[in-house]
XYZ file of C-alpha atoms in Angstrom:
768
model
C -11.934 -5.048 -40.326
C -14.587 -2.588 -41.440
C -14.465 0.536 -39.276
C -17.988 1.664 -40.192
C -18.822 1.475 -36.503
C -16.360 4.342 -35.800
C -16.373 8.014 -36.734
C -13.567 9.602 -38.728
C -11.697 10.763 -35.611
C -11.878 7.378 -33.864
C -10.816 5.565 -37.062
C -7.695 7.747 -37.190
C -6.421 6.365 -33.874
C -3.981 3.442 -33.835
C -5.824 1.624 -31.057
C -3.628 -1.468 -31.030
C -0.443 0.547 -30.520
C -2.098 2.862 -28.031
C -3.553 0.101 -25.862
C -1.368 -2.989 -26.279
C 1.914 -1.882 -27.855
C 5.166 -0.843 -26.183
C 4.627 2.507 -24.477
C 6.471 5.184 -26.467
C 7.236 8.256 -24.328
C 8.879 9.972 -27.316
C 5.656 10.085 -29.323
C 4.759 13.466 -27.790
C 5.670 15.733 -24.895
C 5.140 14.047 -21.530
C 2.678 15.637 -19.124
C 2.825 14.125 -15.629
C 4.315 10.987 -17.193
C 1.531 10.743 -19.788
C 1.355 11.317 -23.538
C -1.532 13.331 -24.957
C -3.159 11.712 -27.997
C -5.359 14.376 -29.561
C -8.575 16.222 -28.735
C -12.174 15.751 -29.836
C -15.130 18.048 -29.139
C -17.720 16.669 -26.694
C -20.562 18.191 -28.669
C -19.384 16.363 -31.789
C -18.924 13.163 -29.796
C -22.521 13.286 -28.586
C -23.789 13.941 -32.089
C -21.906 10.809 -33.252
C -23.066 8.514 -30.440
C -25.619 6.677 -32.605
C -23.086 5.847 -35.341
C -19.756 5.456 -33.480
C -19.295 2.893 -30.705
C -16.446 4.805 -29.041
C -18.333 8.109 -29.158
C -21.329 6.316 -27.636
C -19.109 5.039 -24.817
C -17.588 8.492 -24.209
C -20.946 10.240 -24.464
C -22.493 7.995 -21.839
C -19.510 8.416 -19.489
C -19.544 12.209 -19.925
C -22.895 12.307 -18.133
C -20.927 11.662 -14.934
C -18.697 14.742 -15.330
C -18.459 16.480 -11.973
C -19.517 20.131 -11.620
C -15.953 21.228 -10.971
C -14.234 24.278 -12.355
C -13.638 24.903 -15.240
C -16.048 22.312 -16.695
C -18.938 23.198 -14.383
C -20.190 26.276 -16.281
C -20.238 24.395 -19.612
C -22.006 21.159 -18.640
C -25.062 22.302 -20.592
C -22.884 23.443 -23.512
C -20.959 20.301 -24.587
C -19.671 22.104 -27.699
C -17.538 24.221 -25.314
C -15.877 21.132 -23.812
C -12.991 19.175 -25.364
C -12.064 15.561 -24.623
C -8.533 14.206 -24.944
C -6.839 10.825 -24.576
C -3.867 10.628 -22.211
C -1.731 7.505 -22.419
C 0.453 6.421 -19.478
C 2.497 3.414 -18.376
C 1.510 1.227 -15.412
C 3.617 -1.554 -13.933
C 2.844 -5.242 -14.467
C 4.935 -7.876 -12.730
C 8.095 -7.081 -10.802
C 11.142 -7.392 -13.029
C 14.411 -5.528 -13.407
C 12.889 -2.559 -15.184
C 10.164 -1.821 -12.650
C 12.101 -2.838 -9.562
C 15.058 -0.555 -10.158
C 13.159 2.676 -10.782
C 11.553 4.637 -7.967
C 8.017 5.576 -9.003
C 7.811 8.531 -6.630
C 11.156 9.911 -7.729
C 10.302 9.308 -11.379
C 7.227 11.526 -11.109
C 9.358 14.316 -9.637
C 12.013 13.804 -12.317
C 9.431 13.965 -15.097
C 7.959 17.114 -13.561
C 11.377 18.786 -13.413
C 12.107 17.696 -16.995
C 8.904 19.379 -18.183
C 10.182 22.745 -16.991
C 13.862 22.170 -17.772
C 14.608 20.204 -20.987
C 18.249 19.802 -19.897
C 17.317 18.134 -16.613
C 18.536 14.554 -16.172
C 18.531 11.936 -13.422
C 19.462 8.301 -12.838
C 15.792 7.289 -13.138
C 15.314 9.083 -16.438
C 18.511 7.605 -17.882
C 17.503 4.087 -16.799
C 14.014 4.448 -18.229
C 15.312 5.768 -21.542
C 17.782 2.873 -21.755
C 15.096 0.271 -21.006
C 12.738 1.896 -23.544
C 15.414 1.816 -26.235
C 15.990 -1.886 -25.587
C 12.264 -2.555 -25.857
C 12.074 -0.705 -29.163
C 14.799 -3.012 -30.508
C 13.035 -6.129 -29.206
C 15.485 -6.749 -26.342
C 13.624 -7.208 -23.043
C 15.028 -7.459 -19.527
C 11.840 -8.394 -17.681
C 10.779 -12.027 -17.663
C 11.931 -15.034 -19.682
C 10.763 -16.013 -23.129
C 7.633 -18.162 -23.225
C 8.461 -21.871 -23.129
C 5.575 -22.551 -25.537
C 6.692 -20.024 -28.125
C 3.852 -17.605 -27.354
C 4.537 -13.856 -27.529
C 6.255 -12.343 -24.518
C 3.901 -10.896 -21.915
C 3.932 -7.123 -21.567
C 5.695 -5.834 -18.474
C 3.592 -2.670 -18.433
C -0.022 -1.756 -19.021
C -0.926 1.193 -21.198
C -3.400 3.192 -19.112
C -5.633 5.257 -21.420
C -7.535 8.047 -19.682
C -10.114 10.393 -21.183
C -10.016 13.917 -19.755
C -12.306 16.892 -20.313
C -12.016 20.658 -20.046
C -12.334 23.779 -22.194
C -9.633 23.797 -24.848
C -6.745 22.974 -24.440
C -7.103 19.823 -22.348
C -4.208 19.367 -19.926
C -3.069 16.419 -17.845
C -4.586 18.087 -14.755
C -8.086 18.254 -16.304
C -10.983 16.177 -15.028
C -10.726 12.432 -15.745
C -14.069 10.776 -16.516
C -13.057 7.551 -18.331
C -10.380 4.881 -18.320
C -10.345 2.641 -21.381
C -8.947 -0.861 -20.942
C -8.136 -3.188 -23.893
C -10.186 -6.328 -24.480
C -9.998 -9.017 -27.106
C -12.875 -9.080 -29.557
C -15.098 -10.949 -29.104
C -14.800 -10.528 -25.324
C -13.817 -13.702 -23.485
C -15.974 -14.828 -20.575
C -14.981 -15.848 -17.083
C -16.216 -19.343 -17.892
C -13.562 -19.505 -20.638
C -10.860 -19.109 -17.988
C -12.522 -21.546 -15.619
C -12.662 -24.133 -18.425
C -9.008 -23.550 -19.266
C -9.894 -22.160 -22.689
C -9.200 -18.535 -21.850
C -7.030 -16.843 -24.482
C -3.334 -16.249 -23.859
C -2.594 -12.590 -24.526
C 0.382 -10.267 -24.201
C -1.835 -7.898 -22.200
C -4.435 -8.521 -19.475
C -7.691 -8.449 -21.439
C -11.052 -7.361 -20.138
C -13.753 -10.015 -19.948
C -17.481 -10.445 -19.443
C -18.712 -10.592 -15.836
C -21.987 -12.381 -15.086
C -24.525 -11.364 -12.401
C -23.645 -14.518 -10.458
C -20.092 -14.957 -9.166
C -18.333 -17.957 -10.701
C -16.980 -19.667 -7.588
C -14.675 -21.839 -9.669
C -12.743 -18.683 -10.669
C -12.315 -17.742 -7.005
C -11.293 -21.291 -6.179
C -8.712 -21.122 -8.978
C -7.234 -17.909 -7.557
C -6.983 -19.532 -4.133
C -5.466 -22.793 -5.370
C -2.935 -20.963 -7.556
C -1.712 -19.037 -4.546
C -1.553 -22.051 -2.230
C 0.245 -24.238 -4.778
C 2.484 -21.786 -6.622
C 3.244 -18.683 -4.571
C 5.303 -20.432 -1.929
C 6.694 -18.767 1.194
C 5.869 -15.244 0.024
C 2.200 -15.906 0.755
C 2.437 -18.873 3.098
C 4.983 -17.380 5.473
C 5.451 -13.629 4.816
C 8.072 -11.856 6.924
C 5.475 -10.194 9.150
C 3.718 -13.440 10.052
C 4.140 -14.898 13.522
C 6.857 -17.574 13.786
C 5.911 -21.041 12.580
C 3.966 -22.946 15.209
C 2.435 -19.864 16.859
C -1.294 -20.501 16.695
C -4.220 -18.511 18.167
C -5.101 -19.655 21.677
C -8.466 -21.277 22.387
C -9.469 -20.892 18.762
C -13.020 -21.871 17.872
C -14.227 -22.333 14.300
C -17.450 -23.140 12.507
C -17.399 -26.559 10.875
C -19.152 -25.633 7.611
C -20.135 -29.227 6.822
C -21.507 -30.166 10.242
C -22.763 -26.581 10.835
C -21.643 -26.243 14.406
C -18.893 -24.581 16.427
C -15.818 -26.697 17.194
C -12.477 -26.282 18.868
C -10.053 -25.765 15.993
C -8.056 -28.831 14.951
C -4.367 -28.071 15.224
C -3.229 -25.715 12.412
C -6.096 -26.613 10.084
C -6.812 -24.398 7.047
C -9.724 -22.055 7.737
C -11.285 -18.904 6.297
C -12.231 -15.774 8.231
C -15.056 -13.344 7.530
C -14.532 -9.582 7.792
C -17.826 -7.706 7.658
C -19.947 -4.920 9.153
C -22.365 -6.038 11.873
C -25.046 -3.456 11.094
C -28.080 -2.621 13.232
C -29.744 -5.966 13.890
C -32.180 -5.803 16.793
C -31.229 -9.188 18.234
C -28.066 -10.417 16.480
C -27.316 -14.108 16.650
C -24.078 -14.626 18.611
C -22.313 -17.028 20.943
C -22.875 -16.514 24.652
C -21.997 -18.357 27.826
C -25.579 -19.669 27.811
C -25.659 -21.174 24.308
C -22.027 -22.065 23.500
C -22.428 -25.723 24.467
C -25.593 -26.056 22.403
C -23.887 -24.483 19.378
C -21.232 -27.206 19.484
C -23.766 -29.906 18.655
C -23.682 -30.920 14.937
C -26.443 -29.153 13.025
C -26.865 -26.526 15.732
C -26.694 -23.625 13.258
C -29.637 -25.060 11.307
C -31.935 -24.156 14.181
C -30.937 -20.483 14.108
C -31.821 -18.020 11.332
C -28.396 -16.727 10.310
C -27.824 -13.321 8.694
C -27.498 -13.627 4.905
C -23.837 -12.533 4.824
C -22.881 -15.260 7.294
C -24.948 -17.874 5.485
C -23.320 -16.903 2.177
C -19.845 -17.040 3.733
C -20.507 -20.564 5.048
C -21.688 -21.643 1.588
C -18.690 -20.026 -0.158
C -16.181 -21.614 2.237
C -17.641 -25.062 1.631
C -17.778 -24.528 -2.160
C -14.086 -23.553 -2.207
C -13.134 -26.802 -0.510
C -12.268 -25.517 2.970
C -13.857 -27.016 6.066
C -13.781 -24.244 8.627
C -14.796 -20.606 8.954
C -14.070 -18.085 11.728
C -16.660 -15.391 12.437
C -16.270 -13.089 15.418
C -19.866 -13.167 16.685
C -19.893 -16.968 16.671
C -16.328 -17.877 17.627
C -15.797 -15.331 20.426
C -18.136 -15.682 23.398
C -19.605 -12.208 23.361
C -20.594 -11.966 27.036
C -17.480 -13.668 28.441
C -14.835 -11.346 29.887
C -12.440 -14.278 30.211
C -12.822 -15.286 26.562
C -12.454 -11.720 25.303
C -9.304 -11.372 27.403
C -7.789 -14.141 25.270
C -9.333 -13.367 21.875
C -9.220 -9.569 21.467
C -5.423 -9.170 21.848
C -4.807 -11.908 19.253
C -6.988 -10.684 16.375
C -3.869 -10.290 14.231
C -3.064 -13.969 14.792
C -6.616 -15.052 13.980
C -6.635 -13.232 10.633
C -3.013 -13.851 9.637
C -3.240 -17.577 10.450
C -6.306 -17.935 8.238
C -5.808 -19.343 4.752
C -8.079 -16.597 3.383
C -10.204 -13.680 4.594
C -13.548 -13.130 2.900
C -14.107 -9.367 2.966
C -17.805 -8.503 2.722
C -18.053 -4.909 1.500
C -21.430 -5.114 -0.230
C -23.466 -4.201 2.852
C -23.891 -5.349 6.444
C -24.483 -8.765 7.998
C -28.050 -8.937 6.692
C -27.311 -8.035 3.050
C -25.360 -11.092 1.888
C -22.333 -11.451 -0.377
C -23.256 -9.845 -3.705
C -23.389 -12.435 -6.488
C -22.752 -15.371 -4.137
C -25.223 -18.125 -3.249
C -28.041 -16.461 -5.246
C -27.584 -13.068 -3.571
C -28.323 -10.623 -6.408
C -25.897 -8.109 -7.826
C -25.987 -5.676 -10.747
C -23.171 -5.694 -13.314
C -22.930 -2.855 -15.831
C -20.210 -3.263 -18.465
C -20.047 -0.959 -21.481
C -17.698 -1.788 -24.338
C -16.839 -0.567 -27.847
C -15.154 -2.428 -30.706
C -12.177 -0.475 -32.072
C -10.313 -2.954 -34.313
C -10.730 -6.394 -35.845
C -9.684 -8.256 -32.700
C -9.773 -5.445 -30.160
C -12.387 -3.645 -28.098
C -12.296 -1.344 -25.082
C -14.130 -1.238 -21.770
C -14.524 1.663 -19.375
C -12.972 0.620 -16.033
C -12.631 4.002 -14.328
C -15.294 3.079 -11.763
C -14.056 -0.493 -11.295
C -13.661 -0.142 -7.532
C -16.243 2.589 -6.862
C -18.477 0.206 -4.914
C -15.525 -0.580 -2.655
C -14.547 3.086 -2.270
C -18.064 3.953 -1.121
C -18.719 0.933 1.115
C -19.271 1.053 4.866
C -16.601 -1.624 5.471
C -13.699 0.723 4.720
C -15.030 3.325 7.167
C -15.131 1.005 10.179
C -12.336 0.860 12.740
C -12.259 -2.881 13.424
C -12.064 -3.824 9.752
C -8.812 -1.873 9.291
C -6.589 -4.457 10.989
C -8.698 -7.332 9.693
C -7.851 -6.399 6.113
C -4.238 -5.490 6.819
C -3.411 -8.635 8.803
C -4.757 -11.060 6.191
C -2.309 -12.928 3.944
C -4.967 -13.551 1.313
C -8.137 -11.517 0.808
C -11.212 -12.135 -1.308
C -12.912 -8.737 -1.465
C -16.552 -8.997 -2.482
C -18.048 -5.651 -3.487
C -21.510 -4.843 -4.797
C -20.498 -5.454 -8.433
C -17.021 -7.008 -8.491
C -14.825 -9.552 -6.714
C -11.146 -8.777 -6.113
C -8.314 -11.051 -4.975
C -5.198 -9.940 -3.156
C -2.271 -11.842 -1.681
C 1.402 -11.116 -1.125
C 2.207 -12.094 -4.723
C -0.709 -11.109 -6.951
C -3.898 -9.086 -7.349
C -6.830 -10.144 -9.521
C -10.355 -9.059 -10.340
C -13.257 -10.412 -12.372
C -13.321 -7.730 -15.072
C -9.617 -7.851 -16.048
C -7.701 -11.105 -16.579
C -4.653 -10.358 -14.431
C -3.996 -14.058 -13.706
C -1.004 -14.269 -16.090
C 0.460 -11.002 -14.737
C 1.078 -11.553 -10.983
C 1.612 -8.094 -9.514
C 1.286 -6.436 -6.110
C 1.515 -2.863 -4.941
C 4.754 -2.691 -2.983
C 5.558 -0.282 -0.133
C 6.620 2.983 -1.710
C 4.690 2.325 -4.930
C 2.262 4.876 -6.306
C -0.981 2.920 -6.475
C -2.342 4.518 -9.647
C 0.810 3.455 -11.534
C 0.453 -0.278 -10.804
C -1.912 -2.731 -12.533
C -4.980 -0.747 -13.656
C -4.248 1.963 -11.091
C -7.261 1.369 -8.830
C -6.648 2.098 -5.166
C -8.192 -1.156 -3.923
C -5.057 -2.951 -5.131
C -3.021 -0.900 -2.646
C -5.346 -1.520 0.302
C -4.773 -5.281 0.439
C -1.641 -7.425 0.141
C 1.963 -6.321 0.060
C 2.018 -5.175 3.690
C 5.397 -5.380 5.360
C 4.548 -3.885 8.776
C 7.844 -2.021 8.909
C 8.070 0.568 11.648
C 8.672 3.192 8.963
C 5.193 2.435 7.546
C 3.401 2.764 10.889
C 2.767 6.509 10.673
C 0.782 6.045 7.453
C -1.145 3.163 9.049
C -2.002 5.315 12.079
C -3.123 8.164 9.823
C -5.342 5.825 7.771
C -6.810 4.212 10.888
C -7.787 7.601 12.289
C -10.057 8.135 9.304
C -12.108 5.109 10.391
C -15.070 5.148 12.797
C -15.964 3.042 15.803
C -19.414 2.354 17.221
C -17.830 1.908 20.652
C -15.101 4.507 21.198
C -13.578 2.425 23.979
C -12.487 -0.090 21.313
C -9.957 2.357 19.811
C -6.895 0.481 21.138
C -8.228 -3.064 20.729
C -9.103 -2.430 17.083
C -5.494 -1.403 16.331
C -3.614 -3.799 18.606
C -3.242 -6.351 15.806
C -1.356 -3.848 13.640
C 0.900 -2.914 16.565
C 1.552 -6.601 17.251
C 2.630 -7.175 13.634
C 4.898 -4.106 13.626
C 6.383 -5.282 16.907
C 6.967 -8.717 15.388
C 8.914 -7.311 12.420
C 10.740 -4.399 14.065
C 11.224 -5.220 17.746
C 9.410 -2.079 18.899
C 7.335 -2.176 22.078
C 4.179 -0.072 22.192
C 2.215 1.614 24.934
C -1.153 3.128 24.055
C -0.183 3.375 20.375
C 3.236 4.994 20.951
C 6.599 3.275 20.616
C 8.452 3.126 23.918
C 11.569 1.784 22.161
C 12.696 5.155 20.827
C 11.828 8.843 21.208
C 8.652 8.249 23.222
C 8.939 11.731 24.737
C 9.050 13.267 21.266
C 5.905 11.400 20.187
C 3.929 13.151 22.919
C 4.146 16.331 20.813
C 2.024 14.832 18.034
C 0.084 17.237 15.856
C -3.082 17.238 13.777
C -2.623 19.292 10.603
C -5.980 19.958 8.955
C -7.034 22.537 6.400
C -10.436 23.578 5.160
C -12.049 26.225 2.988
C -14.023 28.735 5.062
C -17.181 27.734 3.203
C -16.756 24.060 4.172
C -15.498 24.518 7.718
C -18.916 23.594 9.118
C -18.565 20.134 7.527
C -15.282 19.403 9.312
C -15.376 17.442 12.553
C -12.943 19.048 14.983
C -10.521 17.095 17.141
C -12.182 16.254 20.443
C -11.372 14.044 23.416
C -12.560 10.479 23.678
C -14.265 10.369 27.049
C -15.283 6.700 26.971
C -13.348 4.173 29.019
C -11.205 1.315 27.740
C -11.668 -2.124 29.247
C -8.429 -3.925 30.097
C -8.380 -7.714 30.232
C -5.434 -8.759 32.425
C -3.919 -12.211 32.173
C -5.077 -12.868 35.728
C -7.986 -11.437 37.680
C -11.088 -9.542 36.589
C -11.192 -6.941 33.837
C -11.366 -3.248 34.693
C -11.897 0.038 32.908
C -9.625 3.068 32.610
C -10.040 6.401 30.821
C -8.325 6.586 27.433
C -5.318 8.872 28.093
C -5.283 12.391 26.687
C -1.537 12.270 25.957
C -2.008 9.519 23.344
C -3.428 10.061 19.874
C -5.805 7.227 20.784
C -7.472 9.582 23.266
C -8.771 11.889 20.536
C -11.400 11.624 17.794
C -11.418 13.214 14.324
C -7.652 13.438 13.855
C -7.858 13.759 10.078
C -4.283 15.036 9.731
C -2.460 13.180 12.489
C 1.329 13.345 12.266
C 4.584 13.035 14.195
C 3.240 10.431 16.627
C 5.628 7.794 15.244
C 9.149 9.285 15.357
C 12.042 7.963 13.334
C 13.996 5.069 14.796
C 16.921 6.749 16.522
C 18.293 6.659 20.045
C 18.455 10.014 21.814
C 18.618 10.144 25.608
C 15.344 11.699 26.816
C 15.447 14.880 28.861
C 12.901 13.482 31.305
C 12.340 10.165 33.084
C 8.794 9.350 31.984
C 7.217 6.285 33.607
C 3.823 4.582 33.429
C 1.478 4.362 36.421
C -0.607 1.461 37.617
C -4.079 1.862 39.114
C -2.515 1.949 42.590
C -0.281 4.915 41.772
C 2.969 2.956 41.399
C 5.344 3.721 38.525
C 7.208 1.332 36.231
C 9.515 1.812 33.205
C 7.764 2.250 29.865
C 10.097 -0.145 28.052
C 9.594 -3.370 29.968
C 12.340 -5.285 28.179
C 14.880 -2.474 28.135
C 15.880 -3.545 24.613
C 17.756 -0.885 22.661
C 17.129 -0.836 18.929
C 19.716 0.131 16.355
C 19.756 3.648 14.947
C 18.230 3.735 11.477
C 18.804 7.464 11.150
C 21.761 9.645 11.984
C 21.351 11.981 14.954
C 22.889 15.471 14.892
C 22.888 17.061 18.351
C 24.730 20.241 17.233
C 26.729 20.596 20.481
C 23.641 20.117 22.636
C 24.400 18.040 25.741
C 23.265 17.672 29.344
C 24.542 21.132 30.237
C 22.184 22.749 27.717
C 19.112 21.871 29.788
C 20.708 22.603 33.170
C 18.966 25.961 33.335
C 15.484 24.451 33.605
C 15.948 20.768 34.533
C 16.463 19.280 37.988
C 16.541 15.735 39.399
C 14.227 13.468 37.368
C 14.367 10.366 39.593
C 10.978 9.078 40.780
C 10.814 8.676 44.598
C 11.380 5.020 45.585
C 8.099 4.749 47.486
C 6.249 5.427 44.206
C 7.932 2.620 42.254
C 6.217 -0.623 41.301
C 8.251 -3.354 42.958
C 6.688 -6.629 41.854
C 3.594 -8.559 40.930
C 1.236 -7.847 38.070
C 1.273 -4.302 36.708
C -2.333 -3.150 36.334
C -2.079 -0.297 33.886
C -3.945 2.975 34.415
C -2.946 4.663 31.145
C -1.354 7.524 33.094
C 2.225 8.818 32.987
C 4.322 10.048 35.904
C 7.399 12.254 35.563
C 9.216 15.274 36.927
C 9.055 18.266 34.603
C 9.232 22.015 34.349
C 5.922 23.888 34.526
C 5.020 27.510 33.886
C 1.966 29.671 33.273
C 2.359 31.751 30.122
C 0.228 34.254 28.252
C -1.167 32.933 24.953
C -2.871 34.986 22.240
C -3.895 33.916 18.710
C -1.786 30.784 18.917
C 1.382 32.623 20.032
C 3.071 32.220 23.416
C 4.441 35.304 25.116
C 6.936 35.872 27.899
C 5.541 36.605 31.365
C 8.147 39.357 31.845
C 5.571 42.038 31.134
C 7.035 42.834 27.747
C 5.188 41.766 24.603
C 7.866 39.247 23.592
C 6.853 36.187 21.579
C 8.751 33.078 22.699
C 6.842 30.193 21.116
C 3.644 28.935 19.524
C 0.903 26.370 19.826
C 1.213 23.492 17.355
C -1.561 22.273 15.082
C -4.652 20.585 16.448
C -7.501 22.514 14.805
C -7.873 24.386 11.478
C -6.437 27.892 11.475
C -9.917 29.433 11.397
C -10.750 27.994 14.839
C -9.975 30.235 17.818
C -7.084 28.887 19.878
C -7.013 28.771 23.692
C -6.062 32.157 25.104
C -5.119 33.718 28.419
C -2.815 32.589 31.198
C -2.344 28.918 30.385
C -0.402 25.995 31.849
C 2.505 24.427 29.977
C 4.811 21.516 30.817
C 8.003 20.365 29.086
C 7.943 16.888 27.530
C 11.068 16.797 25.338
C 13.735 18.652 23.477
C 12.733 19.665 19.973
C 14.087 17.031 17.592
C 13.335 17.655 13.933
C 12.753 14.172 12.539
C 10.256 14.987 9.801
C 11.875 17.490 7.418
C 15.162 15.669 6.891
C 16.431 12.112 6.594
C 18.395 12.526 9.807
C 17.275 13.681 13.276
C 18.368 17.207 14.217
C 18.326 18.651 17.710
C 17.376 22.279 18.364
C 17.662 24.623 21.314
C 13.909 24.603 21.582
C 11.564 22.619 23.809
C 8.364 20.781 23.046
C 5.651 21.604 25.553
C 2.169 20.380 26.219
C -0.628 22.815 26.937
C -2.429 21.097 29.816
C -5.578 21.494 31.821
C -5.562 20.616 35.492
C -7.739 17.715 36.589
C -6.418 18.081 40.144
C -4.170 21.115 40.628
C -3.183 20.180 44.137
C -2.089 16.661 43.163
C -0.584 17.866 39.845
C -2.842 15.689 37.685
C -3.366 17.133 34.195
C -4.716 16.314 30.732
C -3.196 17.250 27.378
C -4.882 19.849 25.210
C -2.312 20.360 22.453
C 1.423 20.549 21.808
C 3.549 23.700 21.645
C 7.140 24.732 21.065
C 9.196 27.402 22.826
C 12.710 28.828 22.699
C 14.757 27.049 25.358
C 16.584 30.218 26.461
C 13.276 32.034 26.900
C 11.900 29.160 28.975
C 14.952 29.277 31.222
C 14.367 33.016 31.770
C 10.785 32.527 32.916
C 10.714 33.519 36.581
C 7.504 31.618 37.332
C 8.848 28.197 36.392
C 8.465 25.353 38.874
C 9.765 21.788 38.962
C 6.855 19.427 39.644
C 6.029 15.731 39.709
C 3.123 15.510 37.324
C 0.625 12.805 36.500
C -0.427 13.087 32.871
C -3.840 11.497 32.465
């Protein structure tokens, strides 16, 4: 082709090899797993923008450069800024090559190899072997095409554009990501018509302002027909035949609420309610009326709900579940059934429509005539090849209210199939594949697996890691808890209900039982010493929300009898807000006999075992006690048995959220986060553990501490290692006489020093 539309620098680039060829790590020195492909001055680029399509694309994108060091001081001097291409390899599919190499370990190996040319590892050797086979035309991933077409690529060449003063390094600011497209660009209608081109790489394509529902329907039908058990019955799903109780659905054709036909296919809607003055919802007064065919026609429905009804019908499914319509909002009895089974409602659905383009009144962008704005900028770089900037592909999702809300966390995670509708793009995710409108990923079924690095799969956008591929392993729960704590709730008392679905799924796959967000199947006592590790610049400390107690009550819906409210316990991470760095609340799965006999209390003051079933799980991690046994704690521990008259002996257990146990208590001097002996000498014996940033003053003075467990190091090593230290809780008395206390933060202390404390006492404490 004529390259008159490119400047001299852009003509010198082998775009086809760079974007669609086999990734060649030997072309230049790797930096963070990427190959640098030359530099070009931003001032020159801007001067060429009227004559070079690529320079025009880069020039426009450079307007979004962030005022970060070291670029910030040169934003008005583009001639002082250099731009460079960095080429990396992202995974497509899931074949031998990609499945046998750890992405996380590979990054570390490549980093070590940068500093030590003689460094080698199993991952590096494997990758070099696979690359050499590819160079010789021998491929291990995927069979040959039955139609004689070229073999599909098993990796995607990610081409980033970075900027900084010269020289540009792999750690410089990224402001573009160029994705290959055929020229001329195919349209979505081409793929809907079955005339979409077959390519060895996933090409970009033209997206229209209106969503093409036939494309979405094709994604759905492909999954239902071709993906099999992986999507129909993933390992974390409830056993076959387990169906949500008393399930109501909206019949989208008859436009009324019905009792769900047995195991019928239905969609769910996950959305943000917003601030409607008088939201339409089901109540005990109108539920019978809403079951009359056509009943919804007499009510003005919010645009998002109306669009979801239309989309469900257009995709050939007869029923839709929406919380405000299918749960009777003023019925305690109905909520007692529905709220604990949200995981079943969403996981049993054939598809969840995720509305991230606003609240209930804003509609689904691009659907049913709801407007949306699409801004695609491309540049032609070769006869049959062009590029599109996809760096901001999921920006609308990243900045949406939906991913900040607490309830939507489990709704997204517990869905087998998700159709994520953002302000300018629609994404698909299931257990087998991820798609989007802009890039034709349909011939390259790929998911982000547990342990994957999201930006090294597909196009590297984080939305692909937020949906699909969940396994609900117990080992993944800590990351789920941490992510959930970054969400917000309008009603703080919902903190447990909005996470119960995740706990139910983890329990289904692992056998763990949970109590107020903590596993009672292993190392419950250790989990009480959870921490919140947060860090902030002094200049931005005022922007940080500090960890504070949730003082709202949680409503419990028992199987029998009326509901009741209890305070959210201080000992649980659920009892605190703004835990941005929550950790160590989900210990490793190992069986270590607890030092103390911790029991749960009912509202009548009777105690019962935490682990109702008494099931003992297998050890997944080795435990090293280092000669620590029962005699080690004899110096501070006494009889831990709860008096018989305080034991729950039968009938329904009405939980209070409180714990009851015998423990060792002492008052100790605390200064600047350090704990000192009460002997009169200035001897440091322990420290408070993280709850607030280091700049925040810690509690000081004569403070109350109780023992909760032996120190077991289960976070720095693969095994669990016991120490001759104790985990304490700094507590505040609610009722000193009755020994009722609330947690403030965790602490650790030398066991020998604790034994030597003369003011210790053995008390029966209620931890609220």
